[in-house]
């Protein structure tokens, strides 16, 4: 049974948003816009919870943000504090009951929670709680967190005390926005694995996974929530409580490589600049003679530009992406797979034909999409295709909030560089080194988790979890 719980959270990506209104803002509408700008972090379900004078109203469902909310729904969500969530899960847990925010009623009132990250000890904690009679409505670890906070709140003098105790119990990655009857609370795990930032819109504080959401609602970026920090926002403003942090921070480097939007800043570093730097370093590490540099839309484009600027080889737009194909796209069956990729991406023949092409992408996971794109370029008449990847080979699954498959499905975990080159049909293949990648988040205040490249996780990953994930 606990395996199911692990499975549910194993491959989950999310974004969170929160606002405490001290002006005359419509918090539900602002949260809607914030979530819209975080849609890239999760396209499966979304939800908003608002506090209406101590009562929490909420609406959540499966689908994209604009499919779930309309004017009538948003107008119903009246209140002065709001939190929101977008979620993506590849496992069997695509259930409405797993959509967030998670809302509970307990002895002291109501609370709602939105969570980005994964706990590695959720199954163990949940098992212990179930033994003492606790019932759960969902199979997600966020409910374990909410349950612990509410339990500790009964015996503690304050919500902050209850959260601090909860943080001692839970292990893993978490960027949380918590809504109580009078407060908006932001919490970042002691290693700061997932991002969380603070903004100010007039006199109203905003919390968001990425600064692009602050920009979307017109809020000014103030700072990031620090690893292990709890920020409590109420009518009196923002108060910070720093919990004990024993180890160096481990911010997820993959936020810079692939996940975050390029217009966001994380812990003081620009995602765009990081990708540009990655492209520049890639060009120095893996130069090749060619006629044109192209990027795989969207996350490979910035690195391709960096590669082009550094190498002096002209940048071109060789591939076009259909913007209307999202993760909800119905995959054709095996015999129609080629059609699937062609619908998503197509080559611009006039740019490619007869040329030696350098194709830059941010990462290779399974290798299947890359193989098809190389084929599309060759079919469009490319003389040579040189694949350049602006991150190192991904060999280990992420347990902390990035959707990566098990080791046996990660092509770099099971194949040599030359095998991968042959498999994807490229004329040459080069990956950015880890040393190079670590230089790319220019100005970042923290150190990074790079476990997906070498398997040294920032904390112990339960054996069964590893075993499960390896498919052994
Ligand atoms: P593949 O060749 O099948 O490994 O696919 C490579 C593509 O997957 C690259 O364009 C990456 O941008 C993209 N990618 C990397 N990580 C993820 C992720 N967590 N979810 C979805 N796509 C990803």
mmCIF file of N, CA, C and O and ligand atoms in Angstrom, residues 13 254 258 296 299 327 361-371 402-404, ligand 1:
data_model
loop_
_atom_site.group_PDB
_atom_site.id
_atom_site.type_symbol
_atom_site.label_atom_id
_atom_site.label_comp_id
_atom_site.label_asym_id
_atom_site.label_seq_id
_atom_site.Cartn_x
_atom_site.Cartn_y
_atom_site.Cartn_z
ATOM 1 N N UNK A 13 5.432 17.296 -10.710
ATOM 2 C CA UNK A 13 5.973 18.649 -10.858
ATOM 3 C C UNK A 13 4.872 19.627 -10.507
ATOM 4 O O UNK A 13 3.712 19.402 -10.863
ATOM 5 N N UNK A 254 18.301 21.596 -12.047
ATOM 6 C CA UNK A 254 17.465 21.330 -13.222
ATOM 7 C C UNK A 254 16.402 22.414 -13.447
ATOM 8 O O UNK A 254 15.864 22.547 -14.545
ATOM 9 N N UNK A 258 16.070 23.187 -17.307
ATOM 10 C CA UNK A 258 14.869 22.876 -18.083
ATOM 11 C C UNK A 258 13.575 23.439 -17.520
ATOM 12 O O UNK A 258 12.741 23.961 -18.248
ATOM 13 N N UNK A 296 16.291 23.324 -29.920
ATOM 14 C CA UNK A 296 15.022 22.599 -29.876
ATOM 15 C C UNK A 296 14.063 23.429 -29.025
ATOM 16 O O UNK A 296 14.352 23.702 -27.856
ATOM 17 N N UNK A 299 12.959 24.946 -24.515
ATOM 18 C CA UNK A 299 14.013 25.078 -23.506
ATOM 19 C C UNK A 299 15.434 25.008 -24.078
ATOM 20 O O UNK A 299 16.389 25.361 -23.402
ATOM 21 N N UNK A 327 0.998 18.795 -22.814
ATOM 22 C CA UNK A 327 1.186 17.446 -22.292
ATOM 23 C C UNK A 327 -0.095 16.629 -22.347
ATOM 24 O O UNK A 327 -0.070 15.429 -22.194
ATOM 25 N N UNK A 361 19.957 21.097 -27.420
ATOM 26 C CA UNK A 361 18.803 20.915 -26.529
ATOM 27 C C UNK A 361 19.310 20.940 -25.091
ATOM 28 O O UNK A 361 20.500 20.745 -24.841
ATOM 29 N N UNK A 362 18.397 21.166 -24.156
ATOM 30 C CA UNK A 362 18.826 21.306 -22.758
ATOM 31 C C UNK A 362 19.181 19.966 -22.125
ATOM 32 O O UNK A 362 19.992 19.910 -21.204
ATOM 33 N N UNK A 363 18.535 18.892 -22.567
ATOM 34 C CA UNK A 363 18.788 17.591 -21.919
ATOM 35 C C UNK A 363 18.299 16.457 -22.802
ATOM 36 O O UNK A 363 17.475 16.655 -23.687
ATOM 37 N N UNK A 364 18.838 15.271 -22.520
ATOM 38 C CA UNK A 364 18.282 14.048 -23.123
ATOM 39 C C UNK A 364 17.862 13.161 -21.960
ATOM 40 O O UNK A 364 18.640 12.945 -21.027
ATOM 41 N N UNK A 365 16.622 12.705 -22.001
ATOM 42 C CA UNK A 365 16.107 11.878 -20.914
ATOM 43 C C UNK A 365 16.041 10.412 -21.404
ATOM 44 O O UNK A 365 16.919 9.613 -21.105
ATOM 45 N N UNK A 366 15.037 10.108 -22.190
ATOM 46 C CA UNK A 366 14.933 8.745 -22.747
ATOM 47 C C UNK A 366 15.641 8.627 -24.096
ATOM 48 O O UNK A 366 15.948 7.539 -24.560
ATOM 49 N N UNK A 367 15.774 9.748 -24.754
ATOM 50 C CA UNK A 367 16.422 9.752 -26.075
ATOM 51 C C UNK A 367 15.443 9.582 -27.231
ATOM 52 O O UNK A 367 15.813 9.735 -28.385
ATOM 53 N N UNK A 368 14.186 9.281 -26.931
ATOM 54 C CA UNK A 368 13.234 8.972 -28.002
ATOM 55 C C UNK A 368 12.855 10.211 -28.824
ATOM 56 O O UNK A 368 12.846 10.154 -30.051
ATOM 57 N N UNK A 369 12.584 11.324 -28.145
ATOM 58 C CA UNK A 369 12.214 12.540 -28.880
ATOM 59 C C UNK A 369 13.405 13.033 -29.690
ATOM 60 O O UNK A 369 13.272 13.398 -30.859
ATOM 61 N N UNK A 370 14.579 13.019 -29.074
ATOM 62 C CA UNK A 370 15.791 13.504 -29.739
ATOM 63 C C UNK A 370 16.021 12.734 -31.035
ATOM 64 O O UNK A 370 16.316 13.317 -32.077
ATOM 65 N N UNK A 371 15.875 11.438 -30.966
ATOM 66 C CA UNK A 371 16.064 10.584 -32.144
ATOM 67 C C UNK A 371 15.117 11.020 -33.270
ATOM 68 O O UNK A 371 15.526 11.154 -34.426
ATOM 69 N N UNK A 402 11.221 16.635 -9.893
ATOM 70 C CA UNK A 402 11.308 16.719 -11.360
ATOM 71 C C UNK A 402 10.894 15.358 -11.914
ATOM 72 O O UNK A 402 11.327 14.319 -11.422
ATOM 73 N N UNK A 403 10.077 15.406 -12.940
ATOM 74 C CA UNK A 403 9.563 14.185 -13.525
ATOM 75 C C UNK A 403 10.612 13.516 -14.405
ATOM 76 O O UNK A 403 10.819 13.905 -15.553
ATOM 77 N N UNK A 404 11.333 12.542 -13.822
ATOM 78 C CA UNK A 404 12.270 11.760 -14.634
ATOM 79 C C UNK A 404 11.932 10.284 -14.442
ATOM 80 O O UNK A 404 11.506 9.879 -13.361
HETATM 81 P P1 LIG B 1 14.100 12.578 -25.063
HETATM 82 O O1 LIG B 1 14.908 12.651 -26.322
HETATM 83 O O2 LIG B 1 12.886 11.701 -25.263
HETATM 84 O O3 LIG B 1 14.908 12.210 -23.889
HETATM 85 O O4 LIG B 1 13.507 14.018 -24.806
HETATM 86 C C1 LIG B 1 14.351 15.119 -24.634
HETATM 87 C C2 LIG B 1 13.497 16.313 -24.345
HETATM 88 O O5 LIG B 1 12.842 16.162 -23.090
HETATM 89 C C3 LIG B 1 14.299 17.590 -24.240
HETATM 90 O O6 LIG B 1 13.812 18.494 -25.216
HETATM 91 C C4 LIG B 1 14.035 18.138 -22.842
HETATM 92 O O7 LIG B 1 13.786 19.519 -22.886
HETATM 93 C C5 LIG B 1 12.786 17.412 -22.429
HETATM 94 N N1 LIG B 1 12.719 17.193 -20.974
HETATM 95 C C6 LIG B 1 13.698 17.174 -20.062
HETATM 96 N N2 LIG B 1 13.218 16.940 -18.813
HETATM 97 C C7 LIG B 1 11.889 16.817 -18.946
HETATM 98 C C8 LIG B 1 10.824 16.582 -18.017
HETATM 99 N N3 LIG B 1 11.055 16.458 -16.721
HETATM 100 N N4 LIG B 1 9.569 16.505 -18.531
HETATM 101 C C9 LIG B 1 9.331 16.631 -19.852
HETATM 102 N N5 LIG B 1 10.299 16.859 -20.764
HETATM 103 C C10 LIG B 1 11.550 16.948 -20.331
#
